JSON list of C-alpha atoms in Angstrom, two decimals:
[
{"chain": "A", "resi": 1, "resn": "UNK", "atom": "CA", "xyz": [32.12, -3.49, -21.14]},
{"chain": "A", "resi": 2, "resn": "UNK", "atom": "CA", "xyz": [31.34, -0.01, -19.86]},
{"chain": "A", "resi": 3, "resn": "UNK", "atom": "CA", "xyz": [34.32, 1.75, -21.46]},
{"chain": "A", "resi": 4, "resn": "UNK", "atom": "CA", "xyz": [33.84, 5.52, -21.27]},
{"chain": "A", "resi": 5, "resn": "UNK", "atom": "CA", "xyz": [30.91, 5.25, -18.82]},
{"chain": "A", "resi": 6, "resn": "UNK", "atom": "CA", "xyz": [30.91, 6.51, -15.24]},
{"chain": "A", "resi": 7, "resn": "UNK", "atom": "CA", "xyz": [30.65, 3.93, -12.42]},
{"chain": "A", "resi": 8, "resn": "UNK", "atom": "CA", "xyz": [27.03, 3.00, -11.86]},
{"chain": "A", "resi": 9, "resn": "UNK", "atom": "CA", "xyz": [25.89, 4.61, -15.07]},
{"chain": "A", "resi": 10, "resn": "UNK", "atom": "CA", "xyz": [23.46, 2.57, -17.13]},
{"chain": "A", "resi": 11, "resn": "UNK", "atom": "CA", "xyz": [25.24, 1.42, -20.36]},
{"chain": "A", "resi": 12, "resn": "UNK", "atom": "CA", "xyz": [23.17, 1.54, -23.54]},
{"chain": "A", "resi": 13, "resn": "UNK", "atom": "CA", "xyz": [23.78, -1.55, -25.68]},
{"chain": "A", "resi": 14, "resn": "UNK", "atom": "CA", "xyz": [22.76, -3.32, -28.89]},
{"chain": "A", "resi": 15, "resn": "UNK", "atom": "CA", "xyz": [22.27, -7.08, -28.89]},
{"chain": "A", "resi": 16, "resn": "UNK", "atom": "CA", "xyz": [21.17, -9.62, -31.44]},
{"chain": "A", "resi": 17, "resn": "UNK", "atom": "CA", "xyz": [21.14, -13.33, -31.53]},
{"chain": "A", "resi": 18, "resn": "UNK", "atom": "CA", "xyz": [19.54, -16.62, -32.50]},
{"chain": "A", "resi": 19, "resn": "UNK", "atom": "CA", "xyz": [18.38, -19.26, -29.98]},
{"chain": "A", "resi": 20, "resn": "UNK", "atom": "CA", "xyz": [16.66, -22.61, -30.07]},
{"chain": "A", "resi": 21, "resn": "UNK", "atom": "CA", "xyz": [15.84, -25.35, -27.59]},
{"chain": "A", "resi": 22, "resn": "UNK", "atom": "CA", "xyz": [14.51, -28.80, -28.52]},
{"chain": "A", "resi": 23, "resn": "UNK", "atom": "CA", "xyz": [12.93, -31.00, -25.82]},
{"chain": "A", "resi": 24, "resn": "UNK", "atom": "CA", "xyz": [11.88, -34.25, -27.60]},
{"chain": "A", "resi": 25, "resn": "UNK", "atom": "CA", "xyz": [9.24, -36.46, -26.03]},
{"chain": "A", "resi": 26, "resn": "UNK", "atom": "CA", "xyz": [11.16, -39.72, -26.56]},
{"chain": "A", "resi": 27, "resn": "UNK", "atom": "CA", "xyz": [13.65, -40.29, -23.66]},
{"chain": "A", "resi": 28, "resn": "UNK", "atom": "CA", "xyz": [16.22, -41.68, -26.13]},
{"chain": "A", "resi": 29, "resn": "UNK", "atom": "CA", "xyz": [16.21, -38.39, -28.09]},
{"chain": "A", "resi": 30, "resn": "UNK", "atom": "CA", "xyz": [18.45, -35.81, -26.37]},
{"chain": "A", "resi": 31, "resn": "UNK", "atom": "CA", "xyz": [17.52, -32.23, -25.64]},
{"chain": "A", "resi": 32, "resn": "UNK", "atom": "CA", "xyz": [19.56, -29.79, -27.73]},
{"chain": "A", "resi": 33, "resn": "UNK", "atom": "CA", "xyz": [20.15, -26.05, -27.21]},
{"chain": "A", "resi": 34, "resn": "UNK", "atom": "CA", "xyz": [21.99, -23.48, -29.26]},
{"chain": "A", "resi": 35, "resn": "UNK", "atom": "CA", "xyz": [22.48, -19.75, -28.93]},
{"chain": "A", "resi": 36, "resn": "UNK", "atom": "CA", "xyz": [24.68, -17.42, -30.95]},
{"chain": "A", "resi": 37, "resn": "UNK", "atom": "CA", "xyz": [24.81, -13.75, -30.12]},
{"chain": "A", "resi": 38, "resn": "UNK", "atom": "CA", "xyz": [26.53, -10.39, -30.59]},
{"chain": "A", "resi": 39, "resn": "UNK", "atom": "CA", "xyz": [26.69, -7.50, -28.11]},
{"chain": "A", "resi": 40, "resn": "UNK", "atom": "CA", "xyz": [27.84, -3.96, -28.63]},
{"chain": "A", "resi": 41, "resn": "UNK", "atom": "CA", "xyz": [27.81, -1.14, -26.06]},
{"chain": "A", "resi": 42, "resn": "UNK", "atom": "CA", "xyz": [27.68, 2.59, -26.69]},
{"chain": "A", "resi": 43, "resn": "UNK", "atom": "CA", "xyz": [31.00, 2.63, -24.81]},
{"chain": "A", "resi": 44, "resn": "UNK", "atom": "CA", "xyz": [32.58, 1.09, -27.91]},
{"chain": "A", "resi": 45, "resn": "UNK", "atom": "CA", "xyz": [33.00, -2.47, -26.59]},
{"chain": "A", "resi": 46, "resn": "UNK", "atom": "CA", "xyz": [31.79, -5.47, -28.61]},
{"chain": "A", "resi": 47, "resn": "UNK", "atom": "CA", "xyz": [31.89, -9.23, -28.26]},
{"chain": "A", "resi": 48, "resn": "UNK", "atom": "CA", "xyz": [30.48, -12.53, -29.57]},
{"chain": "A", "resi": 49, "resn": "UNK", "atom": "CA", "xyz": [29.14, -15.42, -27.53]},
{"chain": "A", "resi": 50, "resn": "UNK", "atom": "CA", "xyz": [27.36, -18.68, -28.05]},
{"chain": "A", "resi": 51, "resn": "UNK", "atom": "CA", "xyz": [27.47, -22.39, -28.36]},
{"chain": "A", "resi": 52, "resn": "UNK", "atom": "CA", "xyz": [25.58, -25.62, -28.99]},
{"chain": "A", "resi": 53, "resn": "UNK", "atom": "CA", "xyz": [25.10, -28.30, -26.35]},
{"chain": "A", "resi": 54, "resn": "UNK", "atom": "CA", "xyz": [23.36, -31.62, -25.96]},
{"chain": "A", "resi": 55, "resn": "UNK", "atom": "CA", "xyz": [21.53, -33.13, -22.99]},
{"chain": "A", "resi": 56, "resn": "UNK", "atom": "CA", "xyz": [20.68, -36.82, -23.33]},
{"chain": "A", "resi": 57, "resn": "UNK", "atom": "CA", "xyz": [18.84, -38.87, -20.67]},
{"chain": "A", "resi": 58, "resn": "UNK", "atom": "CA", "xyz": [20.59, -42.06, -21.79]},
{"chain": "A", "resi": 59, "resn": "UNK", "atom": "CA", "xyz": [24.17, -42.48, -22.91]},
{"chain": "A", "resi": 60, "resn": "UNK", "atom": "CA", "xyz": [24.95, -43.46, -26.48]},
{"chain": "A", "resi": 61, "resn": "UNK", "atom": "CA", "xyz": [28.66, -43.02, -27.07]},
{"chain": "A", "resi": 62, "resn": "UNK", "atom": "CA", "xyz": [28.32, -43.22, -30.86]},
{"chain": "A", "resi": 63, "resn": "UNK", "atom": "CA", "xyz": [25.86, -40.32, -30.79]},
{"chain": "A", "resi": 64, "resn": "UNK", "atom": "CA", "xyz": [28.14, -38.21, -28.59]},
{"chain": "A", "resi": 65, "resn": "UNK", "atom": "CA", "xyz": [31.12, -38.89, -30.87]},
{"chain": "A", "resi": 66, "resn": "UNK", "atom": "CA", "xyz": [29.05, -37.72, -33.82]},
{"chain": "A", "resi": 67, "resn": "UNK", "atom": "CA", "xyz": [27.80, -34.58, -32.09]},
{"chain": "A", "resi": 68, "resn": "UNK", "atom": "CA", "xyz": [31.15, -33.53, -30.66]},
{"chain": "A", "resi": 69, "resn": "UNK", "atom": "CA", "xyz": [32.98, -34.59, -33.80]},
{"chain": "A", "resi": 70, "resn": "UNK", "atom": "CA", "xyz": [30.79, -32.32, -35.95]},
{"chain": "A", "resi": 71, "resn": "UNK", "atom": "CA", "xyz": [31.56, -29.34, -33.80]},
{"chain": "A", "resi": 72, "resn": "UNK", "atom": "CA", "xyz": [35.27, -30.17, -33.63]},
{"chain": "A", "resi": 73, "resn": "UNK", "atom": "CA", "xyz": [35.34, -30.03, -37.44]},
{"chain": "A", "resi": 74, "resn": "UNK", "atom": "CA", "xyz": [33.57, -26.67, -37.35]},
{"chain": "A", "resi": 75, "resn": "UNK", "atom": "CA", "xyz": [35.97, -25.28, -34.80]},
{"chain": "A", "resi": 76, "resn": "UNK", "atom": "CA", "xyz": [39.07, -26.64, -36.51]},
{"chain": "A", "resi": 77, "resn": "UNK", "atom": "CA", "xyz": [38.13, -24.79, -39.73]},
{"chain": "A", "resi": 78, "resn": "UNK", "atom": "CA", "xyz": [38.51, -21.50, -37.87]},
{"chain": "A", "resi": 79, "resn": "UNK", "atom": "CA", "xyz": [41.08, -22.13, -35.16]},
{"chain": "A", "resi": 80, "resn": "UNK", "atom": "CA", "xyz": [42.39, -25.52, -33.94]},
{"chain": "A", "resi": 81, "resn": "UNK", "atom": "CA", "xyz": [42.45, -24.16, -30.39]},
{"chain": "A", "resi": 82, "resn": "UNK", "atom": "CA", "xyz": [38.69, -23.43, -30.44]},
{"chain": "A", "resi": 83, "resn": "UNK", "atom": "CA", "xyz": [37.32, -26.93, -29.84]},
{"chain": "A", "resi": 84, "resn": "UNK", "atom": "CA", "xyz": [39.43, -27.95, -26.80]},
{"chain": "A", "resi": 85, "resn": "UNK", "atom": "CA", "xyz": [38.93, -24.51, -25.27]},
{"chain": "A", "resi": 86, "resn": "UNK", "atom": "CA", "xyz": [35.22, -24.21, -25.96]},
{"chain": "A", "resi": 87, "resn": "UNK", "atom": "CA", "xyz": [34.45, -27.87, -25.07]},
{"chain": "A", "resi": 88, "resn": "UNK", "atom": "CA", "xyz": [36.12, -27.38, -21.62]},
{"chain": "A", "resi": 89, "resn": "UNK", "atom": "CA", "xyz": [34.26, -24.11, -21.23]},
{"chain": "A", "resi": 90, "resn": "UNK", "atom": "CA", "xyz": [30.93, -25.81, -21.87]},
{"chain": "A", "resi": 91, "resn": "UNK", "atom": "CA", "xyz": [31.70, -28.53, -19.32]},
{"chain": "A", "resi": 92, "resn": "UNK", "atom": "CA", "xyz": [32.46, -25.90, -16.74]},
{"chain": "A", "resi": 93, "resn": "UNK", "atom": "CA", "xyz": [29.63, -23.50, -17.66]},
{"chain": "A", "resi": 94, "resn": "UNK", "atom": "CA", "xyz": [26.91, -26.15, -17.67]},
{"chain": "A", "resi": 95, "resn": "UNK", "atom": "CA", "xyz": [27.80, -27.49, -14.20]},
{"chain": "A", "resi": 96, "resn": "UNK", "atom": "CA", "xyz": [24.93, -27.52, -11.68]},
{"chain": "A", "resi": 97, "resn": "UNK", "atom": "CA", "xyz": [27.16, -26.60, -8.76]},
{"chain": "A", "resi": 98, "resn": "UNK", "atom": "CA", "xyz": [24.71, -27.49, -5.96]},
{"chain": "A", "resi": 99, "resn": "UNK", "atom": "CA", "xyz": [24.31, -30.99, -7.49]},
{"chain": "A", "resi": 100, "resn": "UNK", "atom": "CA", "xyz": [27.98, -31.52, -8.42]},
{"chain": "A", "resi": 101, "resn": "UNK", "atom": "CA", "xyz": [27.00, -32.66, -11.90]},
{"chain": "A", "resi": 102, "resn": "UNK", "atom": "CA", "xyz": [26.59, -31.21, -15.36]},
{"chain": "A", "resi": 103, "resn": "UNK", "atom": "CA", "xyz": [23.28, -30.39, -17.02]},
{"chain": "A", "resi": 104, "resn": "UNK", "atom": "CA", "xyz": [24.12, -32.59, -19.99]},
{"chain": "A", "resi": 105, "resn": "UNK", "atom": "CA", "xyz": [27.11, -33.83, -22.00]},
{"chain": "A", "resi": 106, "resn": "UNK", "atom": "CA", "xyz": [28.32, -30.48, -23.26]},
{"chain": "A", "resi": 107, "resn": "UNK", "atom": "CA", "xyz": [29.28, -29.31, -26.68]},
{"chain": "A", "resi": 108, "resn": "UNK", "atom": "CA", "xyz": [30.91, -25.94, -27.21]},
{"chain": "A", "resi": 109, "resn": "UNK", "atom": "CA", "xyz": [30.42, -22.65, -25.31]},
{"chain": "A", "resi": 110, "resn": "UNK", "atom": "CA", "xyz": [32.18, -19.29, -25.51]},
{"chain": "A", "resi": 111, "resn": "UNK", "atom": "CA", "xyz": [31.58, -15.69, -24.44]},
{"chain": "A", "resi": 112, "resn": "UNK", "atom": "CA", "xyz": [33.29, -12.28, -24.51]},
{"chain": "A", "resi": 113, "resn": "UNK", "atom": "CA", "xyz": [35.03, -13.30, -27.73]},
{"chain": "A", "resi": 114, "resn": "UNK", "atom": "CA", "xyz": [36.64, -10.23, -29.36]},
{"chain": "A", "resi": 115, "resn": "UNK", "atom": "CA", "xyz": [40.28, -11.23, -29.90]},
{"chain": "A", "resi": 116, "resn": "UNK", "atom": "CA", "xyz": [40.30, -10.97, -33.72]},
{"chain": "A", "resi": 117, "resn": "UNK", "atom": "CA", "xyz": [38.53, -9.38, -36.69]},
{"chain": "A", "resi": 118, "resn": "UNK", "atom": "CA", "xyz": [34.74, -9.38, -35.91]},
{"chain": "A", "resi": 119, "resn": "UNK", "atom": "CA", "xyz": [34.05, -10.63, -39.46]},
{"chain": "A", "resi": 120, "resn": "UNK", "atom": "CA", "xyz": [36.11, -13.72, -38.73]},
{"chain": "A", "resi": 121, "resn": "UNK", "atom": "CA", "xyz": [34.18, -14.35, -35.52]},
{"chain": "A", "resi": 122, "resn": "UNK", "atom": "CA", "xyz": [30.90, -13.79, -37.40]},
{"chain": "A", "resi": 123, "resn": "UNK", "atom": "CA", "xyz": [31.88, -16.41, -39.94]},
{"chain": "A", "resi": 124, "resn": "UNK", "atom": "CA", "xyz": [32.65, -18.84, -37.14]},
{"chain": "A", "resi": 125, "resn": "UNK", "atom": "CA", "xyz": [29.22, -18.20, -35.54]},
{"chain": "A", "resi": 126, "resn": "UNK", "atom": "CA", "xyz": [27.49, -18.75, -38.90]},
{"chain": "A", "resi": 127, "resn": "UNK", "atom": "CA", "xyz": [29.36, -21.95, -39.51]},
{"chain": "A", "resi": 128, "resn": "UNK", "atom": "CA", "xyz": [28.47, -23.24, -36.05]},
{"chain": "A", "resi": 129, "resn": "UNK", "atom": "CA", "xyz": [24.78, -22.47, -36.31]},
{"chain": "A", "resi": 130, "resn": "UNK", "atom": "CA", "xyz": [24.65, -23.97, -39.77]},
{"chain": "A", "resi": 131, "resn": "UNK", "atom": "CA", "xyz": [25.85, -27.29, -38.36]},
{"chain": "A", "resi": 132, "resn": "UNK", "atom": "CA", "xyz": [23.19, -27.66, -35.69]},
{"chain": "A", "resi": 133, "resn": "UNK", "atom": "CA", "xyz": [21.14, -29.86, -37.96]},
{"chain": "A", "resi": 134, "resn": "UNK", "atom": "CA", "xyz": [24.06, -32.04, -39.17]},
{"chain": "A", "resi": 135, "resn": "UNK", "atom": "CA", "xyz": [25.17, -32.51, -35.56]},
{"chain": "A", "resi": 136, "resn": "UNK", "atom": "CA", "xyz": [21.75, -33.18, -34.01]},
{"chain": "A", "resi": 137, "resn": "UNK", "atom": "CA", "xyz": [19.42, -34.28, -36.79]},
{"chain": "A", "resi": 138, "resn": "UNK", "atom": "CA", "xyz": [20.87, -37.78, -37.37]},
{"chain": "A", "resi": 139, "resn": "UNK", "atom": "CA", "xyz": [20.61, -38.54, -33.67]},
{"chain": "A", "resi": 140, "resn": "UNK", "atom": "CA", "xyz": [16.90, -37.70, -33.67]},
{"chain": "A", "resi": 141, "resn": "UNK", "atom": "CA", "xyz": [16.30, -39.72, -36.85]},
{"chain": "A", "resi": 142, "resn": "UNK", "atom": "CA", "xyz": [18.06, -42.63, -35.21]},
{"chain": "A", "resi": 143, "resn": "UNK", "atom": "CA", "xyz": [16.01, -42.67, -32.01]},
{"chain": "A", "resi": 144, "resn": "UNK", "atom": "CA", "xyz": [12.70, -40.93, -32.67]},
{"chain": "A", "resi": 145, "resn": "UNK", "atom": "CA", "xyz": [10.79, -44.19, -32.94]},
{"chain": "A", "resi": 146, "resn": "UNK", "atom": "CA", "xyz": [12.58, -46.07, -30.13]},
{"chain": "A", "resi": 147, "resn": "UNK", "atom": "CA", "xyz": [10.25, -47.77, -27.72]},
{"chain": "A", "resi": 148, "resn": "UNK", "atom": "CA", "xyz": [10.43, -46.70, -24.10]},
{"chain": "A", "resi": 149, "resn": "UNK", "atom": "CA", "xyz": [8.89, -47.60, -20.74]},
{"chain": "A", "resi": 150, "resn": "UNK", "atom": "CA", "xyz": [7.17, -45.45, -18.11]},
{"chain": "A", "resi": 151, "resn": "UNK", "atom": "CA", "xyz": [10.23, -45.73, -15.91]},
{"chain": "A", "resi": 152, "resn": "UNK", "atom": "CA", "xyz": [12.45, -44.40, -18.73]},
{"chain": "A", "resi": 153, "resn": "UNK", "atom": "CA", "xyz": [10.07, -41.52, -19.28]},
{"chain": "A", "resi": 154, "resn": "UNK", "atom": "CA", "xyz": [10.17, -40.79, -15.51]},
{"chain": "A", "resi": 155, "resn": "UNK", "atom": "CA", "xyz": [13.98, -40.66, -15.63]},
{"chain": "A", "resi": 156, "resn": "UNK", "atom": "CA", "xyz": [13.79, -38.24, -18.53]},
{"chain": "A", "resi": 157, "resn": "UNK", "atom": "CA", "xyz": [11.47, -36.02, -16.45]},
{"chain": "A", "resi": 158, "resn": "UNK", "atom": "CA", "xyz": [13.92, -36.15, -13.49]},
{"chain": "A", "resi": 159, "resn": "UNK", "atom": "CA", "xyz": [16.72, -35.00, -15.81]},
{"chain": "A", "resi": 160, "resn": "UNK", "atom": "CA", "xyz": [14.50, -32.22, -17.07]},
{"chain": "A", "resi": 161, "resn": "UNK", "atom": "CA", "xyz": [14.17, -31.14, -13.45]},
{"chain": "A", "resi": 162, "resn": "UNK", "atom": "CA", "xyz": [17.92, -30.74, -13.45]},
{"chain": "A", "resi": 163, "resn": "UNK", "atom": "CA", "xyz": [17.72, -28.78, -16.69]},
{"chain": "A", "resi": 164, "resn": "UNK", "atom": "CA", "xyz": [15.17, -26.46, -15.07]},
{"chain": "A", "resi": 165, "resn": "UNK", "atom": "CA", "xyz": [17.38, -25.96, -11.99]},
{"chain": "A", "resi": 166, "resn": "UNK", "atom": "CA", "xyz": [20.36, -24.94, -14.10]},
{"chain": "A", "resi": 167, "resn": "UNK", "atom": "CA", "xyz": [18.38, -22.51, -16.27]},
{"chain": "A", "resi": 168, "resn": "UNK", "atom": "CA", "xyz": [16.68, -20.77, -13.38]},
{"chain": "A", "resi": 169, "resn": "UNK", "atom": "CA", "xyz": [19.72, -20.60, -11.05]},
{"chain": "A", "resi": 170, "resn": "UNK", "atom": "CA", "xyz": [22.82, -20.32, -13.23]},
{"chain": "A", "resi": 171, "resn": "UNK", "atom": "CA", "xyz": [22.06, -19.51, -16.88]},
{"chain": "A", "resi": 172, "resn": "UNK", "atom": "CA", "xyz": [23.56, -16.21, -17.78]},
{"chain": "A", "resi": 173, "resn": "UNK", "atom": "CA", "xyz": [20.97, -15.50, -20.49]},
{"chain": "A", "resi": 174, "resn": "UNK", "atom": "CA", "xyz": [18.05, -16.03, -18.04]},
{"chain": "A", "resi": 175, "resn": "UNK", "atom": "CA", "xyz": [19.68, -13.84, -15.42]},
{"chain": "A", "resi": 176, "resn": "UNK", "atom": "CA", "xyz": [20.53, -11.16, -17.95]},
{"chain": "A", "resi": 177, "resn": "UNK", "atom": "CA", "xyz": [16.99, -11.14, -19.35]},
{"chain": "A", "resi": 178, "resn": "UNK", "atom": "CA", "xyz": [15.35, -10.86, -15.93]},
{"chain": "A", "resi": 179, "resn": "UNK", "atom": "CA", "xyz": [17.68, -8.04, -14.85]},
{"chain": "A", "resi": 180, "resn": "UNK", "atom": "CA", "xyz": [17.17, -6.01, -18.00]},
{"chain": "A", "resi": 181, "resn": "UNK", "atom": "CA", "xyz": [13.39, -6.28, -18.07]},
{"chain": "A", "resi": 182, "resn": "UNK", "atom": "CA", "xyz": [13.16, -8.55, -21.12]},
{"chain": "A", "resi": 183, "resn": "UNK", "atom": "CA", "xyz": [10.08, -10.35, -22.41]},
{"chain": "A", "resi": 184, "resn": "UNK", "atom": "CA", "xyz": [9.43, -13.05, -19.82]},
{"chain": "A", "resi": 185, "resn": "UNK", "atom": "CA", "xyz": [8.00, -15.57, -22.31]},
{"chain": "A", "resi": 186, "resn": "UNK", "atom": "CA", "xyz": [11.19, -15.36, -24.36]},
{"chain": "A", "resi": 187, "resn": "UNK", "atom": "CA", "xyz": [13.45, -15.51, -21.32]},
{"chain": "A", "resi": 188, "resn": "UNK", "atom": "CA", "xyz": [11.83, -18.71, -20.06]},
{"chain": "A", "resi": 189, "resn": "UNK", "atom": "CA", "xyz": [11.38, -20.36, -23.49]},
{"chain": "A", "resi": 190, "resn": "UNK", "atom": "CA", "xyz": [14.23, -22.77, -22.81]},
{"chain": "A", "resi": 191, "resn": "UNK", "atom": "CA", "xyz": [12.42, -24.57, -20.00]},
{"chain": "A", "resi": 192, "resn": "UNK", "atom": "CA", "xyz": [10.94, -28.05, -20.69]},
{"chain": "A", "resi": 193, "resn": "UNK", "atom": "CA", "xyz": [7.19, -28.43, -20.93]},
{"chain": "A", "resi": 194, "resn": "UNK", "atom": "CA", "xyz": [7.19, -30.81, -17.95]},
{"chain": "A", "resi": 195, "resn": "UNK", "atom": "CA", "xyz": [9.74, -31.83, -15.32]},
{"chain": "A", "resi": 196, "resn": "UNK", "atom": "CA", "xyz": [9.90, -33.94, -12.17]},
{"chain": "A", "resi": 197, "resn": "UNK", "atom": "CA", "xyz": [11.60, -33.99, -8.77]},
{"chain": "A", "resi": 198, "resn": "UNK", "atom": "CA", "xyz": [11.92, -36.85, -6.28]},
{"chain": "A", "resi": 199, "resn": "UNK", "atom": "CA", "xyz": [13.40, -36.60, -2.81]},
{"chain": "A", "resi": 200, "resn": "UNK", "atom": "CA", "xyz": [17.04, -37.81, -2.66]},
{"chain": "A", "resi": 201, "resn": "UNK", "atom": "CA", "xyz": [16.75, -39.91, -5.80]},
{"chain": "A", "resi": 202, "resn": "UNK", "atom": "CA", "xyz": [19.66, -42.06, -6.84]},
{"chain": "A", "resi": 203, "resn": "UNK", "atom": "CA", "xyz": [19.69, -44.46, -9.84]},
{"chain": "A", "resi": 204, "resn": "UNK", "atom": "CA", "xyz": [20.32, -48.15, -9.25]},
{"chain": "A", "resi": 205, "resn": "UNK", "atom": "CA", "xyz": [23.94, -49.25, -9.46]},
{"chain": "A", "resi": 206, "resn": "UNK", "atom": "CA", "xyz": [24.85, -50.76, -12.82]},
{"chain": "A", "resi": 207, "resn": "UNK", "atom": "CA", "xyz": [21.75, -49.33, -14.52]},
{"chain": "A", "resi": 208, "resn": "UNK", "atom": "CA", "xyz": [21.78, -47.21, -17.76]},
{"chain": "A", "resi": 209, "resn": "UNK", "atom": "CA", "xyz": [20.69, -44.25, -15.59]},
{"chain": "A", "resi": 210, "resn": "UNK", "atom": "CA", "xyz": [23.72, -44.76, -13.33]},
{"chain": "A", "resi": 211, "resn": "UNK", "atom": "CA", "xyz": [25.94, -45.01, -16.39]},
{"chain": "A", "resi": 212, "resn": "UNK", "atom": "CA", "xyz": [24.97, -41.55, -17.68]},
{"chain": "A", "resi": 213, "resn": "UNK", "atom": "CA", "xyz": [25.14, -40.10, -14.18]},
{"chain": "A", "resi": 214, "resn": "UNK", "atom": "CA", "xyz": [28.80, -41.00, -14.14]},
{"chain": "A", "resi": 215, "resn": "UNK", "atom": "CA", "xyz": [29.26, -38.99, -17.32]},
{"chain": "A", "resi": 216, "resn": "UNK", "atom": "CA", "xyz": [27.40, -36.07, -15.75]},
{"chain": "A", "resi": 217, "resn": "UNK", "atom": "CA", "xyz": [29.72, -36.16, -12.75]},
{"chain": "A", "resi": 218, "resn": "UNK", "atom": "CA", "xyz": [32.91, -36.82, -14.65]},
{"chain": "A", "resi": 219, "resn": "UNK", "atom": "CA", "xyz": [33.01, -34.96, -18.02]},
{"chain": "A", "resi": 220, "resn": "UNK", "atom": "CA", "xyz": [34.65, -37.04, -20.78]},
{"chain": "A", "resi": 221, "resn": "UNK", "atom": "CA", "xyz": [36.47, -36.39, -24.02]},
{"chain": "A", "resi": 222, "resn": "UNK", "atom": "CA", "xyz": [34.32, -37.75, -26.93]},
{"chain": "A", "resi": 223, "resn": "UNK", "atom": "CA", "xyz": [36.60, -37.11, -29.85]}
]
């Protein structure tokens, strides 16, 4: 990325992107995050990165098939190798290593993409961001009025604690922003409004919470 620059020399760069995070109040409405970005250094190196991912508190397989199926269709329009590669990349990237579980149930993720005409990659990024609403919107419409208990809300808050851990410890965007002196309010905008931690918490065997924990610990193929 520092082509033509001396070791240790600060590399001037241009960056642009679009990011969004949704943290719904209803525990049956998943959190959703997307980010699509372009970087270019004065050393003449450029690349695209981005992705869209989903983080439910409760497992609904039909919803996951819809979300992942939408992004598989997007990927397949541009390169049939994109979805399996970027889905696996998301599962790996969004792993909370110290917990041995994923932040959510994935989606697509990619970075350092510069293996073809930049206009083709730009078209892919536009197609992906334009399908955030078709992938996510129907899930929210389906669950936004679902009734929930205090215990289900508590579980959502515990999962948001995990979300916070990932973003503060592992997220490349957060780390990059802090190291480059970015605007702190923008860097931390992805954090949930509230979160919860409990000492050595484990869901009850056979519960819906245990069901989704299994998916967090063992990433699945949804389509």
